[in-house]
PDB file of C-alpha atoms in Angstrom:
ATOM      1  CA  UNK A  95       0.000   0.000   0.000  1.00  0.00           C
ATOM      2  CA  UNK A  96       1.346   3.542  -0.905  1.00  0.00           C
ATOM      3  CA  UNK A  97       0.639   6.396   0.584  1.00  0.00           C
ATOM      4  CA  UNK A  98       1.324  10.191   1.154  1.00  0.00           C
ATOM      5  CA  UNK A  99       1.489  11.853   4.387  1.00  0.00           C
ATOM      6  CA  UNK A 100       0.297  15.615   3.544  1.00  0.00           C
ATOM      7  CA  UNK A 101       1.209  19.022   5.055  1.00  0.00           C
ATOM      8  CA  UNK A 102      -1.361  18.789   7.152  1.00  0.00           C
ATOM      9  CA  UNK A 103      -0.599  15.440   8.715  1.00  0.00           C
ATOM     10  CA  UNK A 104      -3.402  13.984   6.586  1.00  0.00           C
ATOM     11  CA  UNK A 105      -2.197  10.201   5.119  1.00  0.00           C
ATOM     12  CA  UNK A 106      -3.764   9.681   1.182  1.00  0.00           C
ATOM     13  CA  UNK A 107      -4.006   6.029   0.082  1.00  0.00           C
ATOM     14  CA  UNK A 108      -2.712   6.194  -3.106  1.00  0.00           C
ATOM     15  CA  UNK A 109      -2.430   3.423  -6.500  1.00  0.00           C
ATOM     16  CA  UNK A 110       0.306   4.586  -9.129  1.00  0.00           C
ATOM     17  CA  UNK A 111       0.213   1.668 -12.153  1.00  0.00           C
ATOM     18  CA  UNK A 112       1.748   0.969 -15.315  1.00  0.00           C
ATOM     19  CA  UNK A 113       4.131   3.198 -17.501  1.00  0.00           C
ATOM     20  CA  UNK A 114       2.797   5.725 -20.260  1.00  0.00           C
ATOM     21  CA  UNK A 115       1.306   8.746 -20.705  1.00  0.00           C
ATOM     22  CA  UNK A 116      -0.200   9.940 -16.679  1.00  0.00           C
ATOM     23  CA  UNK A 117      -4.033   9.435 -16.290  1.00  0.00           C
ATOM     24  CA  UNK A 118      -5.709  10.771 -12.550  1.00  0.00           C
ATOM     25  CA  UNK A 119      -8.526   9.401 -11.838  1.00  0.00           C
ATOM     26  CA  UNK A 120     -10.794  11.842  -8.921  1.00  0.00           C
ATOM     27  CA  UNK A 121     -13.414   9.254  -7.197  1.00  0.00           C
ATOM     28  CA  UNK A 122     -17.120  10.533  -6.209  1.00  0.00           C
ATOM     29  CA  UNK A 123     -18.643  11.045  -2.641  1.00  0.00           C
ATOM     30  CA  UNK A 124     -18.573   8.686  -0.556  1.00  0.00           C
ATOM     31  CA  UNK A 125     -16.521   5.952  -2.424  1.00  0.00           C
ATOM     32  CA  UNK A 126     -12.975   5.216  -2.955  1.00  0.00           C
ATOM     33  CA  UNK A 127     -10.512   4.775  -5.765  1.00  0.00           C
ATOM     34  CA  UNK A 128     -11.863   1.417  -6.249  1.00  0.00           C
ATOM     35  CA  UNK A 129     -14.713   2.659  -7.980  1.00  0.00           C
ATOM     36  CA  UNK A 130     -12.217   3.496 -11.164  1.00  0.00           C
ATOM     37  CA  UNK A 131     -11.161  -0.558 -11.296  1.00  0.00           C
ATOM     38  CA  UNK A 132     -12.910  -0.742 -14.702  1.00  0.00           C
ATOM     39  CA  UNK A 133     -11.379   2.199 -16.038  1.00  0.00           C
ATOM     40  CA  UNK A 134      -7.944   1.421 -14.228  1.00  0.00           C
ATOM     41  CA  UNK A 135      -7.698  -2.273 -16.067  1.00  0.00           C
ATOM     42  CA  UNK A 136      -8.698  -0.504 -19.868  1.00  0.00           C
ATOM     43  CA  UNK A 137      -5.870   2.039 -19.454  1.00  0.00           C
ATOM     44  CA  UNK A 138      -3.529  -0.129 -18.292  1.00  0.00           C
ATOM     45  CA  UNK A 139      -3.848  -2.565 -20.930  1.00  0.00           C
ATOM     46  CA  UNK A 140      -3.834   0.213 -23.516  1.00  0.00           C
ATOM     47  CA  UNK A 141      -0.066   1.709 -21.826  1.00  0.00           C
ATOM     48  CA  UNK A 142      -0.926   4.280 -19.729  1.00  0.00           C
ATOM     49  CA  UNK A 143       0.050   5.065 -16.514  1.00  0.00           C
ATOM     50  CA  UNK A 144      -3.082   5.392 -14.315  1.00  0.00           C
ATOM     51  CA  UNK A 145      -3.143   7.302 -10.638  1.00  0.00           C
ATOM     52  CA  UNK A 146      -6.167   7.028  -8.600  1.00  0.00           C
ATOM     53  CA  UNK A 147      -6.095   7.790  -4.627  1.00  0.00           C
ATOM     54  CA  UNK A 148      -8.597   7.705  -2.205  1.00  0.00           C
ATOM     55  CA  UNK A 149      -9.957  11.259  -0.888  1.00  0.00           C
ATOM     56  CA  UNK A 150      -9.378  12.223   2.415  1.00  0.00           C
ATOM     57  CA  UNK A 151     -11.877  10.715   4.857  1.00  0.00           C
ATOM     58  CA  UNK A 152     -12.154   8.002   2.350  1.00  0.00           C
ATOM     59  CA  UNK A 153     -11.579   4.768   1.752  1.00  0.00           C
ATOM     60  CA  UNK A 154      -8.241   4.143   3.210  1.00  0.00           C
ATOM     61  CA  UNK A 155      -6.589   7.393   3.780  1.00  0.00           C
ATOM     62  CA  UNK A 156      -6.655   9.071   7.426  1.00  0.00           C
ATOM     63  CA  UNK A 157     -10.639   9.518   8.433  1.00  0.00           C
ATOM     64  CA  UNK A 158      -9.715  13.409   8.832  1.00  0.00           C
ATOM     65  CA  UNK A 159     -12.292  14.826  10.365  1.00  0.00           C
ATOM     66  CA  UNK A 160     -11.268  18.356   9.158  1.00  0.00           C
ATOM     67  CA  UNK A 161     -11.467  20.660   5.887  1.00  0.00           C
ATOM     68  CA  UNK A 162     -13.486  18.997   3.643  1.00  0.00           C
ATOM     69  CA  UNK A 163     -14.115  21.396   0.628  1.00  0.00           C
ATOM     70  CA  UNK A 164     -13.469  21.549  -3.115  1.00  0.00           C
ATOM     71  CA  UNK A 165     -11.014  23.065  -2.007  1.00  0.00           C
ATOM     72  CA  UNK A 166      -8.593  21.595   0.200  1.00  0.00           C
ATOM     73  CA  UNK A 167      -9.227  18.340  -2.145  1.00  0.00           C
ATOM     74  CA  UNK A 168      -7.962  19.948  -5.012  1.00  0.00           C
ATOM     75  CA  UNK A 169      -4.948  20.952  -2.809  1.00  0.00           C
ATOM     76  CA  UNK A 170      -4.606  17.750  -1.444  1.00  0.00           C
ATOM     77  CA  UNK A 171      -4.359  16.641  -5.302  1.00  0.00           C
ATOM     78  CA  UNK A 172      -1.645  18.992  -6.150  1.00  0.00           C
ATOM     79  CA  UNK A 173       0.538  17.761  -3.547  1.00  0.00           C
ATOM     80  CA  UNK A 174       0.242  14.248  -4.468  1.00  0.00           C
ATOM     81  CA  UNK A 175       0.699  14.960  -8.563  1.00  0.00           C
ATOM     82  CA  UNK A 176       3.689  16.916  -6.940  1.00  0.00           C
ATOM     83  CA  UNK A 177       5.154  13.943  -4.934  1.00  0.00           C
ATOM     84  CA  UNK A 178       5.112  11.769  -7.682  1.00  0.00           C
ATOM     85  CA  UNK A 179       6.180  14.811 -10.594  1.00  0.00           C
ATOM     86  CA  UNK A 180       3.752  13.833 -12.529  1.00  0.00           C
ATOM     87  CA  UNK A 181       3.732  15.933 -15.617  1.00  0.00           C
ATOM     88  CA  UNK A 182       1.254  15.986 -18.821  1.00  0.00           C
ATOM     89  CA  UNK A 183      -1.799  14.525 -16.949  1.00  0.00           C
ATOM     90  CA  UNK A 184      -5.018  14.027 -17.504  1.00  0.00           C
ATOM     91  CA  UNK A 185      -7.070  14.555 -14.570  1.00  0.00           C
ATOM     92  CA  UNK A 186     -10.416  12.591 -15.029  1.00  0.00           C
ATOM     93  CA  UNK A 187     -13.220  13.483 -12.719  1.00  0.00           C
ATOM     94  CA  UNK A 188     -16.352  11.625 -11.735  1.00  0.00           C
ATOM     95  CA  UNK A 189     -19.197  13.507  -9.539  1.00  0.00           C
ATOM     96  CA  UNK A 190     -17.765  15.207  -6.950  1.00  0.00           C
ATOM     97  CA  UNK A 191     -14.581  14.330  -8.179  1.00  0.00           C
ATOM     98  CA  UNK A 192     -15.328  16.422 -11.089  1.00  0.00           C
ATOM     99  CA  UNK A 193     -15.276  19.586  -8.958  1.00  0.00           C
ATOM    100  CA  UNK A 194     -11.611  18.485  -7.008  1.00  0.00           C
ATOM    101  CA  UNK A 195     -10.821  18.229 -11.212  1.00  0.00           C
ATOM    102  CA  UNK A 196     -11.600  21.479 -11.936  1.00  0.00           C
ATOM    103  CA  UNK A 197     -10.956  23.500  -9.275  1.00  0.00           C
ATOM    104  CA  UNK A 198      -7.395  21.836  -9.322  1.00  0.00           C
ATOM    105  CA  UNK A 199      -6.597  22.241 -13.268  1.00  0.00           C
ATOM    106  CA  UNK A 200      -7.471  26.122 -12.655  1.00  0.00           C
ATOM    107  CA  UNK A 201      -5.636  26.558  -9.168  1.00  0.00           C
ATOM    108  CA  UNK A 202      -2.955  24.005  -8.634  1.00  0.00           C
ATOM    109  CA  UNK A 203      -2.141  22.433 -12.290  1.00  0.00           C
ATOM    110  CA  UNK A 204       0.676  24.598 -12.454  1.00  0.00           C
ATOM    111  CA  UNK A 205       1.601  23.779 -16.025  1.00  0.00           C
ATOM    112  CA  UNK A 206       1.060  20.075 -15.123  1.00  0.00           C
ATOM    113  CA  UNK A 207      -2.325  19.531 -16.637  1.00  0.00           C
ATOM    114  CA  UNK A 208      -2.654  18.484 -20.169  1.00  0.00           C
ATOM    115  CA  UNK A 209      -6.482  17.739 -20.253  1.00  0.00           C
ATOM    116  CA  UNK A 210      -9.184  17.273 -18.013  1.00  0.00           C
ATOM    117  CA  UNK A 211     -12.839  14.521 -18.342  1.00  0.00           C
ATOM    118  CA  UNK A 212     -15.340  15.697 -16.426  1.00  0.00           C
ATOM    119  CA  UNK A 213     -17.574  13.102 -15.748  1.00  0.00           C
ATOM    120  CA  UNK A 214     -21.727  13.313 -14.171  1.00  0.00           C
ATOM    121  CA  UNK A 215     -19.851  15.831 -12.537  1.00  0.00           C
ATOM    122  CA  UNK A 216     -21.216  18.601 -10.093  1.00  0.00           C
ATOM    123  CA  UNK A 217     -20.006  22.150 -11.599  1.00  0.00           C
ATOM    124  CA  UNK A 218     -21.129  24.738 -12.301  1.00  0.00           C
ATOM    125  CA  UNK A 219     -23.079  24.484  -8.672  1.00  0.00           C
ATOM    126  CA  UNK A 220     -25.711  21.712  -7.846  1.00  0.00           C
ATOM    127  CA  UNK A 221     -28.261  23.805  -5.278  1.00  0.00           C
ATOM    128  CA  UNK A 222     -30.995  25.612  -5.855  1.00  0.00           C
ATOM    129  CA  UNK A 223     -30.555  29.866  -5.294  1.00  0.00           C
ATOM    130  CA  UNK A 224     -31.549  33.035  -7.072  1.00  0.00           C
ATOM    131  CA  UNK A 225     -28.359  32.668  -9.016  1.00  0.00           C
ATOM    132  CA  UNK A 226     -29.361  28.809  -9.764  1.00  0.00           C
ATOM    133  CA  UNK A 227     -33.255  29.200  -9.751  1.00  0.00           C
ATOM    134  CA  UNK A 228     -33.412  25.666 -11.535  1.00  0.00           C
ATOM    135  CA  UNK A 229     -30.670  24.166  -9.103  1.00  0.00           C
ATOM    136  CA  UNK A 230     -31.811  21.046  -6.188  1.00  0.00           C
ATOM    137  CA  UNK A 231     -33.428  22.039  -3.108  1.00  0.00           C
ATOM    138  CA  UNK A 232     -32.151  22.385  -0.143  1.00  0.00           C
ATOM    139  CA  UNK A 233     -33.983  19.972   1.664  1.00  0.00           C
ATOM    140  CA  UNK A 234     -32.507  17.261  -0.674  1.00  0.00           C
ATOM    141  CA  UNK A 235     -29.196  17.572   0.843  1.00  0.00           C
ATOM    142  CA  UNK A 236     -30.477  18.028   4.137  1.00  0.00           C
ATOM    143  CA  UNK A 237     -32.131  14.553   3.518  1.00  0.00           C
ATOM    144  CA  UNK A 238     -29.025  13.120   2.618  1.00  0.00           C
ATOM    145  CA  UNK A 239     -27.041  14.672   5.628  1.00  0.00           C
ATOM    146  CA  UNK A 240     -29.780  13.489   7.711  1.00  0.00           C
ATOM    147  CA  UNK A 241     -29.980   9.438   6.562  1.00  0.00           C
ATOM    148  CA  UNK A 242     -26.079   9.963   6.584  1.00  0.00           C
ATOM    149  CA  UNK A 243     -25.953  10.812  10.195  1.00  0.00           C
ATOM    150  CA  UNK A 244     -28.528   8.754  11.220  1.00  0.00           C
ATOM    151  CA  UNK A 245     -29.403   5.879   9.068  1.00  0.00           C
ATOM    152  CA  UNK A 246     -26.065   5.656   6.960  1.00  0.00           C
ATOM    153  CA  UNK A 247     -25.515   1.889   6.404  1.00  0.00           C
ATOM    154  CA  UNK A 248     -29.250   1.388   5.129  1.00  0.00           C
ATOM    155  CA  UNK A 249     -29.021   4.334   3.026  1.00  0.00           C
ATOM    156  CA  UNK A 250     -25.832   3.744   0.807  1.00  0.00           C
ATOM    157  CA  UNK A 251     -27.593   0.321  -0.446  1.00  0.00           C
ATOM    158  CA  UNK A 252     -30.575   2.148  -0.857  1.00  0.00           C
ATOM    159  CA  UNK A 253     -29.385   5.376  -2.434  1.00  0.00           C
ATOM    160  CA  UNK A 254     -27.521   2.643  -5.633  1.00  0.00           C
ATOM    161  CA  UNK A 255     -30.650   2.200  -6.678  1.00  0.00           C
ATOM    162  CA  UNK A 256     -30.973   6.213  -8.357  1.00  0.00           C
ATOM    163  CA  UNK A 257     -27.350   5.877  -8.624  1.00  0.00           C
ATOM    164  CA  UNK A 258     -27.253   3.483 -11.056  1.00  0.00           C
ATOM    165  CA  UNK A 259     -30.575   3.327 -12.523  1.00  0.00           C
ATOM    166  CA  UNK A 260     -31.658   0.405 -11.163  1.00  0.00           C
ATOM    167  CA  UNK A 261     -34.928   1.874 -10.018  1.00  0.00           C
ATOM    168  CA  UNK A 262     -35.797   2.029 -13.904  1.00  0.00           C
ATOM    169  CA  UNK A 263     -38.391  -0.467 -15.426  1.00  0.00           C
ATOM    170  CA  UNK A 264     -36.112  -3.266 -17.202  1.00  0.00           C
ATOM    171  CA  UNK A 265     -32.667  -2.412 -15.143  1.00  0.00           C
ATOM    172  CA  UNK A 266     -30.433  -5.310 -15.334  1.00  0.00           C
ATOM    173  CA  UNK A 267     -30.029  -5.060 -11.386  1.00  0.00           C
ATOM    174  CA  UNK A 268     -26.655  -6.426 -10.309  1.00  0.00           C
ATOM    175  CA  UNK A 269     -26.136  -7.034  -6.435  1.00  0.00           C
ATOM    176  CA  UNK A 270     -22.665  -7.207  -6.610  1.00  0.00           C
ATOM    177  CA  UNK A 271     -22.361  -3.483  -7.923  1.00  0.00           C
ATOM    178  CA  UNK A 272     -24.723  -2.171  -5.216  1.00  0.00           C
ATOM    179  CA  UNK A 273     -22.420  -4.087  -2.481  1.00  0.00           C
ATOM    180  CA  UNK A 274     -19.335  -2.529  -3.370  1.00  0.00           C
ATOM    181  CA  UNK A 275     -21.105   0.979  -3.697  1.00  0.00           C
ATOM    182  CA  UNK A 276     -21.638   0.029  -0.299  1.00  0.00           C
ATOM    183  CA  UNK A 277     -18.284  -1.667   0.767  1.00  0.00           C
ATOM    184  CA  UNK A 278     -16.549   1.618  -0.328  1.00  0.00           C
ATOM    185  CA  UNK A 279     -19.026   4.206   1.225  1.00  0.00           C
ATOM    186  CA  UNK A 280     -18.701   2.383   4.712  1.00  0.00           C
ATOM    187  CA  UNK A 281     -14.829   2.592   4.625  1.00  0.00           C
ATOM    188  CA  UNK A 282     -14.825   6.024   4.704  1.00  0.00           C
ATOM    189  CA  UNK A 283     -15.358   7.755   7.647  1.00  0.00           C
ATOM    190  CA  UNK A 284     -18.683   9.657   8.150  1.00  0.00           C
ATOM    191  CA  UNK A 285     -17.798  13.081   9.454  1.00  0.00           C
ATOM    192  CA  UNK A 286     -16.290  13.344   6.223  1.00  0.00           C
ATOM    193  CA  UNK A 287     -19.054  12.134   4.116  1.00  0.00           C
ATOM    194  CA  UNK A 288     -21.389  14.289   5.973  1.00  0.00           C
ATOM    195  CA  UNK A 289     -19.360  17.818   5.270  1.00  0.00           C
ATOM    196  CA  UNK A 290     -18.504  16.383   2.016  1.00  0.00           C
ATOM    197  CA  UNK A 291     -21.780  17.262   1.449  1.00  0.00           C
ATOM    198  CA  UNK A 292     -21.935  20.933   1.787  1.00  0.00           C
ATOM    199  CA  UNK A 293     -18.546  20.670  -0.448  1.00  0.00           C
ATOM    200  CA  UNK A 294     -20.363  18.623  -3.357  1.00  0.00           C
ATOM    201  CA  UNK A 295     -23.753  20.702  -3.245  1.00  0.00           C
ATOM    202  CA  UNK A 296     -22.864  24.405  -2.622  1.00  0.00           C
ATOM    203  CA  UNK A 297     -19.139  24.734  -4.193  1.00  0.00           C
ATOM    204  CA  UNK A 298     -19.609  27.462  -6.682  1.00  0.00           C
ATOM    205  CA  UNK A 299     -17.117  26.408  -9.458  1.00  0.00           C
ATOM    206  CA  UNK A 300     -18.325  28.808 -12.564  1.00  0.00           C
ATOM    207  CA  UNK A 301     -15.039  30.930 -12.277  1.00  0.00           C
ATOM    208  CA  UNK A 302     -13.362  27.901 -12.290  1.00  0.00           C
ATOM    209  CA  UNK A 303     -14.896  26.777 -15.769  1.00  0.00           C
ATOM    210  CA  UNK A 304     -14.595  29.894 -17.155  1.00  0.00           C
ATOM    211  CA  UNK A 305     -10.929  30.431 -16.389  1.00  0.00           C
ATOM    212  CA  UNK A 306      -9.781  26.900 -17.561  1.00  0.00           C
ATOM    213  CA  UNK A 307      -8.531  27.003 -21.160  1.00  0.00           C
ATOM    214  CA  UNK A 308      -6.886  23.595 -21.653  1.00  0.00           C
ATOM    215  CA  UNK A 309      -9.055  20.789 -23.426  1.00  0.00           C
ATOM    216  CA  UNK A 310     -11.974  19.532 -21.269  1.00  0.00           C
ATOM    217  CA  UNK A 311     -14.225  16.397 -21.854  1.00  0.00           C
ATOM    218  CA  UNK A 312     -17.639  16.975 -20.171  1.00  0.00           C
ATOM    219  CA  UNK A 313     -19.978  13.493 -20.031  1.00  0.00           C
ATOM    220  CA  UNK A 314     -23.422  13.315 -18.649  1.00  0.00           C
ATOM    221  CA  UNK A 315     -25.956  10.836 -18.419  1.00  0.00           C
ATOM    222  CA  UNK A 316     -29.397  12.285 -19.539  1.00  0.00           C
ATOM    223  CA  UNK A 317     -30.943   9.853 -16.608  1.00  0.00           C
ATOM    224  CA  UNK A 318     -28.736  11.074 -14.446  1.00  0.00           C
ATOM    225  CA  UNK A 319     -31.009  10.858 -11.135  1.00  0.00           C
ATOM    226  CA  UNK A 320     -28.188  12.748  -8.448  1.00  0.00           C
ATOM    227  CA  UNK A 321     -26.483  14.824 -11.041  1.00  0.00           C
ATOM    228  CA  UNK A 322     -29.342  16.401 -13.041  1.00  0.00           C
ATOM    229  CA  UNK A 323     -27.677  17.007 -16.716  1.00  0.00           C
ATOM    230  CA  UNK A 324     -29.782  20.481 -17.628  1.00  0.00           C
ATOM    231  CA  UNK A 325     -28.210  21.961 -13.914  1.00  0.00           C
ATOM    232  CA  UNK A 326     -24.533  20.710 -14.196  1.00  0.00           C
ATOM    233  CA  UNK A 327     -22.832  19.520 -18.097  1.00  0.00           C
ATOM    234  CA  UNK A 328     -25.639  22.129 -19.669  1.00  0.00           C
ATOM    235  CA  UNK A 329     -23.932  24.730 -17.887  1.00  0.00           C
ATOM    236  CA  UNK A 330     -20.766  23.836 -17.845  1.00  0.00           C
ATOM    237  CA  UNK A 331     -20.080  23.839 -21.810  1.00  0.00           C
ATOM    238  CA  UNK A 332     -21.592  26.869 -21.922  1.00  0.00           C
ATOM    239  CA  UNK A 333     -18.840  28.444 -19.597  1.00  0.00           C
ATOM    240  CA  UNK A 334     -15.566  26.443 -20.649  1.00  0.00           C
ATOM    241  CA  UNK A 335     -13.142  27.832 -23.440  1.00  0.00           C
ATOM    242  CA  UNK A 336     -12.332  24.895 -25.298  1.00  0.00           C
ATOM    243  CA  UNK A 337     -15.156  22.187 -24.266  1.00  0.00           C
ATOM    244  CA  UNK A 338     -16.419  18.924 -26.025  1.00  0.00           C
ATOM    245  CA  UNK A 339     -20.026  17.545 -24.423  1.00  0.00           C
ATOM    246  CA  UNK A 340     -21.216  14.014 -25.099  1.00  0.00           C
ATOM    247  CA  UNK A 341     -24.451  12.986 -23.553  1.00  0.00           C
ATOM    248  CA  UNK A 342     -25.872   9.697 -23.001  1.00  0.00           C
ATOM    249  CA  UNK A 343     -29.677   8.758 -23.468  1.00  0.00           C
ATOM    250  CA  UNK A 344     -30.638   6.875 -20.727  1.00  0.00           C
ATOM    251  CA  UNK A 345     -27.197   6.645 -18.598  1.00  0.00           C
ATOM    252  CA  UNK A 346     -27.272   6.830 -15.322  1.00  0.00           C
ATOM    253  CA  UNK A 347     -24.921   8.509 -12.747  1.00  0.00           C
ATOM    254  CA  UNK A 348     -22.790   5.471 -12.035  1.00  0.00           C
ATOM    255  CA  UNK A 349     -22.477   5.180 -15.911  1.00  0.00           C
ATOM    256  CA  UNK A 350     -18.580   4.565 -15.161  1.00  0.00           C
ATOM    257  CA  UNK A 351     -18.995   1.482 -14.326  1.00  0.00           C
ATOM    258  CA  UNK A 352     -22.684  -0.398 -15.689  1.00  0.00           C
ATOM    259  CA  UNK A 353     -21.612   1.565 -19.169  1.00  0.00           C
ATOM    260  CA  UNK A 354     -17.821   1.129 -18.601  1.00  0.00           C
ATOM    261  CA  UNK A 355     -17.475   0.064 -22.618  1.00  0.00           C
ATOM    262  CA  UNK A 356     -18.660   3.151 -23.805  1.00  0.00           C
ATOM    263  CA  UNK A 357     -17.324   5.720 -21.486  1.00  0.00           C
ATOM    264  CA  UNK A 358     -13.593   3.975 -21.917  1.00  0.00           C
ATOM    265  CA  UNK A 359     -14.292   4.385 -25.558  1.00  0.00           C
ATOM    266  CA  UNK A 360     -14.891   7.882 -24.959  1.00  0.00           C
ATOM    267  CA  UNK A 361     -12.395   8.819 -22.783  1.00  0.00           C
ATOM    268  CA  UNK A 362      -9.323   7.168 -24.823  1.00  0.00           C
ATOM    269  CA  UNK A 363     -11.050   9.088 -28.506  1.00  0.00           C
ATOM    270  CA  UNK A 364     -10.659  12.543 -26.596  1.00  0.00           C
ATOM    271  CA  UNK A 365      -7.033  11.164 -24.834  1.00  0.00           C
ATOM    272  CA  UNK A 366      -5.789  10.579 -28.360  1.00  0.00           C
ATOM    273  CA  UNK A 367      -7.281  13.649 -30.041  1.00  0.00           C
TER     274      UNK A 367
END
C-alpha cells in the first residue's frame, strides 16, 4: 500500500500503475478509488500510466475529520501529482470528483495539466438559489445529511438504486455493484461524508470553468437521477473555453462502471485527439 502523508498530517491512500502517458482518476462522494477498477484495467492494458487515490476521509486514507471542501481536495491533489512529478496529466473526474478536477486544473495544475474529463460531474453548482433558480433544493441535501448521520448503512444500499438506474423499469439489477457501492461508502469515515456534502452541493465552481482554457471532456448521463444534466454539463459547456459535451440517453450517474465500454471508448477518442 502507498501512501502520502500531507502538510497537514493527513495520510492519502494512493495506486500509481503501469508506464505511459499519466491518467488521474478523482473518485465521487462517498466511495474510494476502487470505484475506477474498470477504467484502471482498460488504461492499463492500452499503456498508460493510471493514478487514482482515495480522498481524504475516504476509503483508506486518514478519516480526517477536518477541511473537507473543493477546495482543500484539489490541494490535497496537487501535492500528491507533486510527490510523484507527474507531468502531462489528464485529470479525469467523476461527480464530486469532477469539482476536485476542476478546481485543481485552474488553481494548482501549475503547467502540469494536459487535459481534463469531467464526468456526471457537479459544476457549475448543484443547489438551488436566485443565481441557480433551476438548481436542487435544499432539503434534498439536508435529507441526505440526515440518513447519513442517522441511518447511513441502510441508506448507501438504498441510495444505488438512483445511482445506477436500477430503479428504472427493465434495469439489469446487479447485487454485486450495489455491495461494493456500499463496501466503499462504509470505509470512509462519516464526518467526512457528511461535510462532504456541503462541499459537493454548494461549491460554486463557474469561475473555475470559465478560467480553464486547456481541453476539457464533459460526459453526462441524460438519466442522471443525483447529477441532473440540464443543472450541471448544460452549464458547464456553456462556460468552458475549449469544451467537447457528449451525452448519453438513458445513462445513469454510475455510468462509469454499468456503461464502462462506452465511457472507456470515450475517454481514450478525446485522450488521443
Amino acid at each position: 500500500m502507498s501512501t502520502l502523508t500531507l502538510k497537514d498530517g493527513t495520510e492519502i491512500f494512493y495506486k500509481d500503475q503501469g508506464e505511459g502517458p499519466v491518467l488521474m482518476f478523482h473518485h465521487g462522494w462517498p466511495l474510494s478509488s476502487d470505484d475506477w477498477d474498470a477504467q484502471v484495467i482498460f488504461f492499463l492494458k492500452k499503456g498508460y500510466r493510471v493514478i487514482t487515490h482515495d480522498r481524504r476521509g475516504h476509503g483508506r486514507s486518514s478519516q480526517n475529520i477536518y477541511n473537507h471542501t473543493i477546495e482543500q481536495y484539489a490541494s490535497d491533489a496537487a501535492e500528491l501529482v507533486e510527490f510523484l512529478d507527474l507531468k502531462d496529466v489528464v485529470h479525469i473526474g467523476h461527480s464530486t470528483g469532477g469539482g476536485e478536477v476542476i478546481r485543481y486544473v485552474n488553481k494548482y495544475a501549475n503547467g502540469r495539466a494536459k487535459k481534463a474529463v469531467l464526468i456526471s460531474a457537479i459544476p457549475p453548482v448543484m443547489l438551488k438559489s436566485e443565481n441557480n433558480p433551476d438548481g436542487v433544493p435544499m432539503e434534498v441535501f439536508d435529507n441526505i445529511r440526515e440518513q447519513t448521520m442517522n441511518n447511513r448503512n441502510q441508506f448507501y444500499y438504498d441510495l444505488t438504486f438512483p445511482f445506477y438506474g436500477y430503479n428504472r423499469e427493465g434495469a439489469n439489477v446487479k447485487d454485486g455493484v450495489q455491495r461494493n457501492w456500499w463496501r466503499q461508502g462504509l470505509m470512509g469515515g462519516i464526518v467526512a461524508h457528511y461535510d462532504g456534502i456541503k462541499a459537493f452541493s454548494e461549491t460554486d465552481l463557474t469561475e473555475d470553468l470559465k478560467a480553464v482554457d486547456i481541453p476539457v471532456l464533459v460526459m453526462h448521463g441524460e438519466d442522471d437521477q443525483i447529477v441532473p444534466i440540464a443543472n450541471a454539463a448544460l452549464k458547464s459547456i456553456k462556460l468552458l473555453k475549449n469544451g467537447k459535451l457528449i451525452t448519453y440517453p438513458g445513462f445513469p450517474h454510475g455510468m462509469p462502471t454499468t456503461k464502462h465500454q462506452t465511457i472507456n471508448k470515450d475517454i481514450l477518442e478525446f485522450i488521443q485527439e
